[in-house]
mmCIF file of C-alpha atoms in Angstrom:
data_model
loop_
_atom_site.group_PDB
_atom_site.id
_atom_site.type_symbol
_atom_site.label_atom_id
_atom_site.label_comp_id
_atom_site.label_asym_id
_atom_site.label_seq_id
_atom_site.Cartn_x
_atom_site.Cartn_y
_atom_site.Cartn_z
ATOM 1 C CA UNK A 24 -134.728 18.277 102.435
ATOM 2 C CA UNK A 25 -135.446 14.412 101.758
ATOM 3 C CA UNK A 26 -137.531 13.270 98.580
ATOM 4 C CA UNK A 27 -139.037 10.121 97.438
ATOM 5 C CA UNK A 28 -138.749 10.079 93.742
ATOM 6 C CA UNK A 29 -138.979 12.359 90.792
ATOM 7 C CA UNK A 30 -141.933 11.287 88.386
ATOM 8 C CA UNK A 31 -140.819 11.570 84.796
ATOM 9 C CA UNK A 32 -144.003 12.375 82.654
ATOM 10 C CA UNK A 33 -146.975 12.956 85.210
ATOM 11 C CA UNK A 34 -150.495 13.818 83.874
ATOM 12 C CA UNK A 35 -152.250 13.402 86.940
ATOM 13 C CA UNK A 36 -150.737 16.523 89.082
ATOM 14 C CA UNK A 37 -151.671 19.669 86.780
ATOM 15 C CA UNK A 38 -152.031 19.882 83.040
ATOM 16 C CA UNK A 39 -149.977 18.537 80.847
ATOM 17 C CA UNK A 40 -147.155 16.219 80.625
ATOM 18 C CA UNK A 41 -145.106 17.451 83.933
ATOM 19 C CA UNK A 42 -142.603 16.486 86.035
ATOM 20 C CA UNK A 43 -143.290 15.534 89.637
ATOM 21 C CA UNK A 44 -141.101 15.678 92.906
ATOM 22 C CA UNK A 45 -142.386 13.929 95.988
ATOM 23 C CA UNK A 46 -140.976 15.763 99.163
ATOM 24 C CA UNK A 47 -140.742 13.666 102.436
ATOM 25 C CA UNK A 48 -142.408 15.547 105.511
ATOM 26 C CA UNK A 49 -145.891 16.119 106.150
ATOM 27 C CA UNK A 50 -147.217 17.322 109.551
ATOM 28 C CA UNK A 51 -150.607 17.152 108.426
ATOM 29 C CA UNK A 52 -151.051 13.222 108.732
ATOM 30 C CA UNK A 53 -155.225 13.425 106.673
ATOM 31 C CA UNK A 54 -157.122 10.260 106.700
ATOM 32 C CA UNK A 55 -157.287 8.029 103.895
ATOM 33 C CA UNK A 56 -153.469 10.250 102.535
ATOM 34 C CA UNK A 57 -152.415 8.651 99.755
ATOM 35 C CA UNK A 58 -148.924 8.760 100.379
ATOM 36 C CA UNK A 59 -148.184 8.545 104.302
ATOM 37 C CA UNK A 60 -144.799 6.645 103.155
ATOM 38 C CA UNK A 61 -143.828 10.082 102.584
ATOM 39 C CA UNK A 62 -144.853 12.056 106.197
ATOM 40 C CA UNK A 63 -141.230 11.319 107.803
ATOM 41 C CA UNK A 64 -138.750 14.174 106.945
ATOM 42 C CA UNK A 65 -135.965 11.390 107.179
ATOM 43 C CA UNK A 66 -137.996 9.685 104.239
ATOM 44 C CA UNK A 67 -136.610 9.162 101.133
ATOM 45 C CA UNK A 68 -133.259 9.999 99.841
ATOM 46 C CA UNK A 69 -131.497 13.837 100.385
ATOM 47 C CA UNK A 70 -132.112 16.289 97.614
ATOM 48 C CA UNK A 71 -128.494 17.277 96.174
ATOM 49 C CA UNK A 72 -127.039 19.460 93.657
ATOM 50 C CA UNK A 73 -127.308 16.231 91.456
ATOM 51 C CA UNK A 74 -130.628 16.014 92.134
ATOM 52 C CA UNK A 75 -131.565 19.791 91.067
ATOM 53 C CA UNK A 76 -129.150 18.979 87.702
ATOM 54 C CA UNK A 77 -131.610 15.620 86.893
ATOM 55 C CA UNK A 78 -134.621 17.810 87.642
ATOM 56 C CA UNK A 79 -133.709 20.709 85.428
ATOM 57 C CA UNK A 80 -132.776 18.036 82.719
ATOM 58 C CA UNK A 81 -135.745 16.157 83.031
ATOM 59 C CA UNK A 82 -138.002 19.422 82.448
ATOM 60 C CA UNK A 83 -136.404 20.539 78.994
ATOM 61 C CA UNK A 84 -137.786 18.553 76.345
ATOM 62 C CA UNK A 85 -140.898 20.961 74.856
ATOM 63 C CA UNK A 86 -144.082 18.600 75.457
ATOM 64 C CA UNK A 87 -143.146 18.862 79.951
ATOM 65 C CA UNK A 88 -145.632 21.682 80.286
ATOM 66 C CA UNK A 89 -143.961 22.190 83.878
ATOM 67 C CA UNK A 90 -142.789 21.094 87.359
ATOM 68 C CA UNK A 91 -145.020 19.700 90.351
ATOM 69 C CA UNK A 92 -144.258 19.552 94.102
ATOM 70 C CA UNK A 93 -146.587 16.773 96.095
ATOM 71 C CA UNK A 94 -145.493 15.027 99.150
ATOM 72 C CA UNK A 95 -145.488 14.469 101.845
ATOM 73 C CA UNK A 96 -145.683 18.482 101.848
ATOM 74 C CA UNK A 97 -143.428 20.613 100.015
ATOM 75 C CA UNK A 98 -144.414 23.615 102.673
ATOM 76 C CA UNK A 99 -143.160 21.376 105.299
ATOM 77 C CA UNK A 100 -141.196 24.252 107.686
ATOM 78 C CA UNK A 101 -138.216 21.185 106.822
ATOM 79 C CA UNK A 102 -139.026 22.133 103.237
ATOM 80 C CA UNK A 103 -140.081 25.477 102.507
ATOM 81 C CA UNK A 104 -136.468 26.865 101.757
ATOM 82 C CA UNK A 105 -135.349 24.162 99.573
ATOM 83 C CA UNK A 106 -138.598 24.177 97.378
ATOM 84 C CA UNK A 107 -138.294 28.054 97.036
ATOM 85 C CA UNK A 108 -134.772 27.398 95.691
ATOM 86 C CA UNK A 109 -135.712 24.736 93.747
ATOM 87 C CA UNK A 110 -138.798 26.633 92.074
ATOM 88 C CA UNK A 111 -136.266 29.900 91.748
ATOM 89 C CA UNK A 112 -133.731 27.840 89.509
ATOM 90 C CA UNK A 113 -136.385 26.506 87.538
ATOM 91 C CA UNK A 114 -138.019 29.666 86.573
ATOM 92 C CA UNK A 115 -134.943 31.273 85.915
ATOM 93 C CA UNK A 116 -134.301 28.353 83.527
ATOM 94 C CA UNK A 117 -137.604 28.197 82.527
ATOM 95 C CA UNK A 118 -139.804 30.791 82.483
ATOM 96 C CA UNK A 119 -142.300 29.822 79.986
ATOM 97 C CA UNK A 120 -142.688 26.977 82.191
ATOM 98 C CA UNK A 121 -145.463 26.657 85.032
ATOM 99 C CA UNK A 122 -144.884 25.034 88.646
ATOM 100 C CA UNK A 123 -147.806 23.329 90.558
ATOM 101 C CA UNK A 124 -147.570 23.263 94.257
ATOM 102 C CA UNK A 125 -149.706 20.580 96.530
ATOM 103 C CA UNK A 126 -150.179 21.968 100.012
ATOM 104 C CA UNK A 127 -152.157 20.635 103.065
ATOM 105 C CA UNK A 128 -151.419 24.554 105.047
ATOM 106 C CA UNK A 129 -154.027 26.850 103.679
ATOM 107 C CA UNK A 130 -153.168 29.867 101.713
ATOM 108 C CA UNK A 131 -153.086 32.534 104.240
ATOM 109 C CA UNK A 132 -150.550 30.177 105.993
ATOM 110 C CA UNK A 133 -148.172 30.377 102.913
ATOM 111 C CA UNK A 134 -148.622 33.268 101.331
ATOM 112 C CA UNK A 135 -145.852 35.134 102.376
ATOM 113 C CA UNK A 136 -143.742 32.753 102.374
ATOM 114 C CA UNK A 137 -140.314 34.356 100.436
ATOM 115 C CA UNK A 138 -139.887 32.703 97.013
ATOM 116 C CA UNK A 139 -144.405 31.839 97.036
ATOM 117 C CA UNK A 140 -144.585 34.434 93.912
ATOM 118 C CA UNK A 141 -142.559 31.379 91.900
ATOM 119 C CA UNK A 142 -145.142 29.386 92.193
ATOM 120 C CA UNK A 143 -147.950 29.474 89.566
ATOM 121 C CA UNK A 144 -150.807 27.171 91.292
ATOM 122 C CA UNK A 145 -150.922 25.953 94.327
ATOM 123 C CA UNK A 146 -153.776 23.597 96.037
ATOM 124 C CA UNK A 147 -154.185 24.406 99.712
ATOM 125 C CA UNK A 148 -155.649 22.588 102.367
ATOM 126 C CA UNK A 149 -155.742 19.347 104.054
ATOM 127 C CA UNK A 150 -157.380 16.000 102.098
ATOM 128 C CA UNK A 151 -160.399 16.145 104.179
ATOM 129 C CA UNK A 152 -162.031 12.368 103.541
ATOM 130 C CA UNK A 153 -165.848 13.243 104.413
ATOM 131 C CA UNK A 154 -165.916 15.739 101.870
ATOM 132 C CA UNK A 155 -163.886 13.785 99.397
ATOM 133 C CA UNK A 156 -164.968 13.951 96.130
ATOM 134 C CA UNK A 157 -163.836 12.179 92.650
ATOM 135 C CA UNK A 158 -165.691 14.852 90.487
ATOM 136 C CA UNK A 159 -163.002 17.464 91.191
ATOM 137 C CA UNK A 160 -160.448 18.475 89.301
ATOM 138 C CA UNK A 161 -156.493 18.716 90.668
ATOM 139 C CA UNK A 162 -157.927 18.188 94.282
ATOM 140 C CA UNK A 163 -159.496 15.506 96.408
ATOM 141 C CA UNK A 164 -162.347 16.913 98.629
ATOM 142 C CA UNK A 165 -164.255 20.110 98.426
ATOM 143 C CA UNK A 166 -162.492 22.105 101.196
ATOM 144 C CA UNK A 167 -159.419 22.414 99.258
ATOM 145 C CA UNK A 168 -158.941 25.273 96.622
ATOM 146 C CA UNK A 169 -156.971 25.662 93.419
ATOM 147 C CA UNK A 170 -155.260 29.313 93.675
ATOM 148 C CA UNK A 171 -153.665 31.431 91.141
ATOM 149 C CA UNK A 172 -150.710 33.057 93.083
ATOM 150 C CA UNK A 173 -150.272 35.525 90.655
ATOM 151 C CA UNK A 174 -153.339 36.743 90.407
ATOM 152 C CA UNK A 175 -153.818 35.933 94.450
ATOM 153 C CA UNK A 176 -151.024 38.273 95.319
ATOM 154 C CA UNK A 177 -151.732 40.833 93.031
ATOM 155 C CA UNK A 178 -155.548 41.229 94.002
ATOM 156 C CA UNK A 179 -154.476 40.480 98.073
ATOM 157 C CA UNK A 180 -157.365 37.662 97.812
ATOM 158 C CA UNK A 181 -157.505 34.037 96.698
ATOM 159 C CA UNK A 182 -158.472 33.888 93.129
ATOM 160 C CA UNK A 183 -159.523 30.403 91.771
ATOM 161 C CA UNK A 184 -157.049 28.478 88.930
ATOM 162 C CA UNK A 185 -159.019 28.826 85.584
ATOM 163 C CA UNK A 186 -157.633 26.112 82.953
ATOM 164 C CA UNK A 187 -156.899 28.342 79.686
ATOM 165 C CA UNK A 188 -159.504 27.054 76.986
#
């Protein structure tokens, strides 16, 4: 699997301060994406063992509420199996910790994917631009939903993220 970079303290891509890796690969190819630098799987640079050590580092200090995959698409078939490793490690390291997943397949697509239960919330869907919308919180148009796995796979239906008061 290729990224692009690893964002350091991100407060745009879930709550909290987090730390972001952008996969390369994306099959979806939306209008208006915000990142279509990142749709090649040959993007970027390879993820390594040295890469998983800098993430895992990056993600200790207390205030990095967590780790977020964007892209490209980090449920790229190229990508599935490294992200599932990648979220693995860090839960095992980290459980306290949450991970945020940005996908443009929708969540019947992925939800049996091996490893998907390591993942906390995940946005599905493509960035559809006629139904774009600023208003919306961790998503950019209204066909796109903000899923609890947990509480998905538990209940066998998509239950919506609620941000803890």
């Amino acid at each position: 699997m290729n990224y692009m970079k690893i964002t350091k303290c991100d407060i745009a891509n879930g709550p909290g301060c987090r730390v972001t890796l952008w996969v390369s690969g994306c099959e979806h190819h939306c209008f208006n994406c915000h990142n279509p630098e990142t749709w090649p799987t040959t993007a970027g640079k390879p993820f390594t063992k040295q890469t998983m050590d800098t993430l895992i580092a990056l993600t200790a200090p207390y205030y990095i509420a967590g780790l977020t995959f964007s892209g490209g698409d980090p449920l790229h078939p190229a990508n599935r199996e490294t992200v599932m490793k990648i979220a693995a490690r860090f839960k095992q390291v980290y459980p306290e910790k949450n991970i945020w997943l940005w996908t443009g397949y929708m969540w019947n697509e992925v939800k049996d994917i091996t490893g998907i239960e390591n993942i906390d919330v995940l946005v599905d869907g493509e960035f559809f631009y006629p139904m774009r919308d600023l208003s919306l919180q961790w998503r950019g148009s209204a066909n796109q939903e903000v899923i609890d796995v947990t509480r998905s796979l538990e209940s066998n239906r998509i239950i919506s993220y609620k941000e803890k008061q």
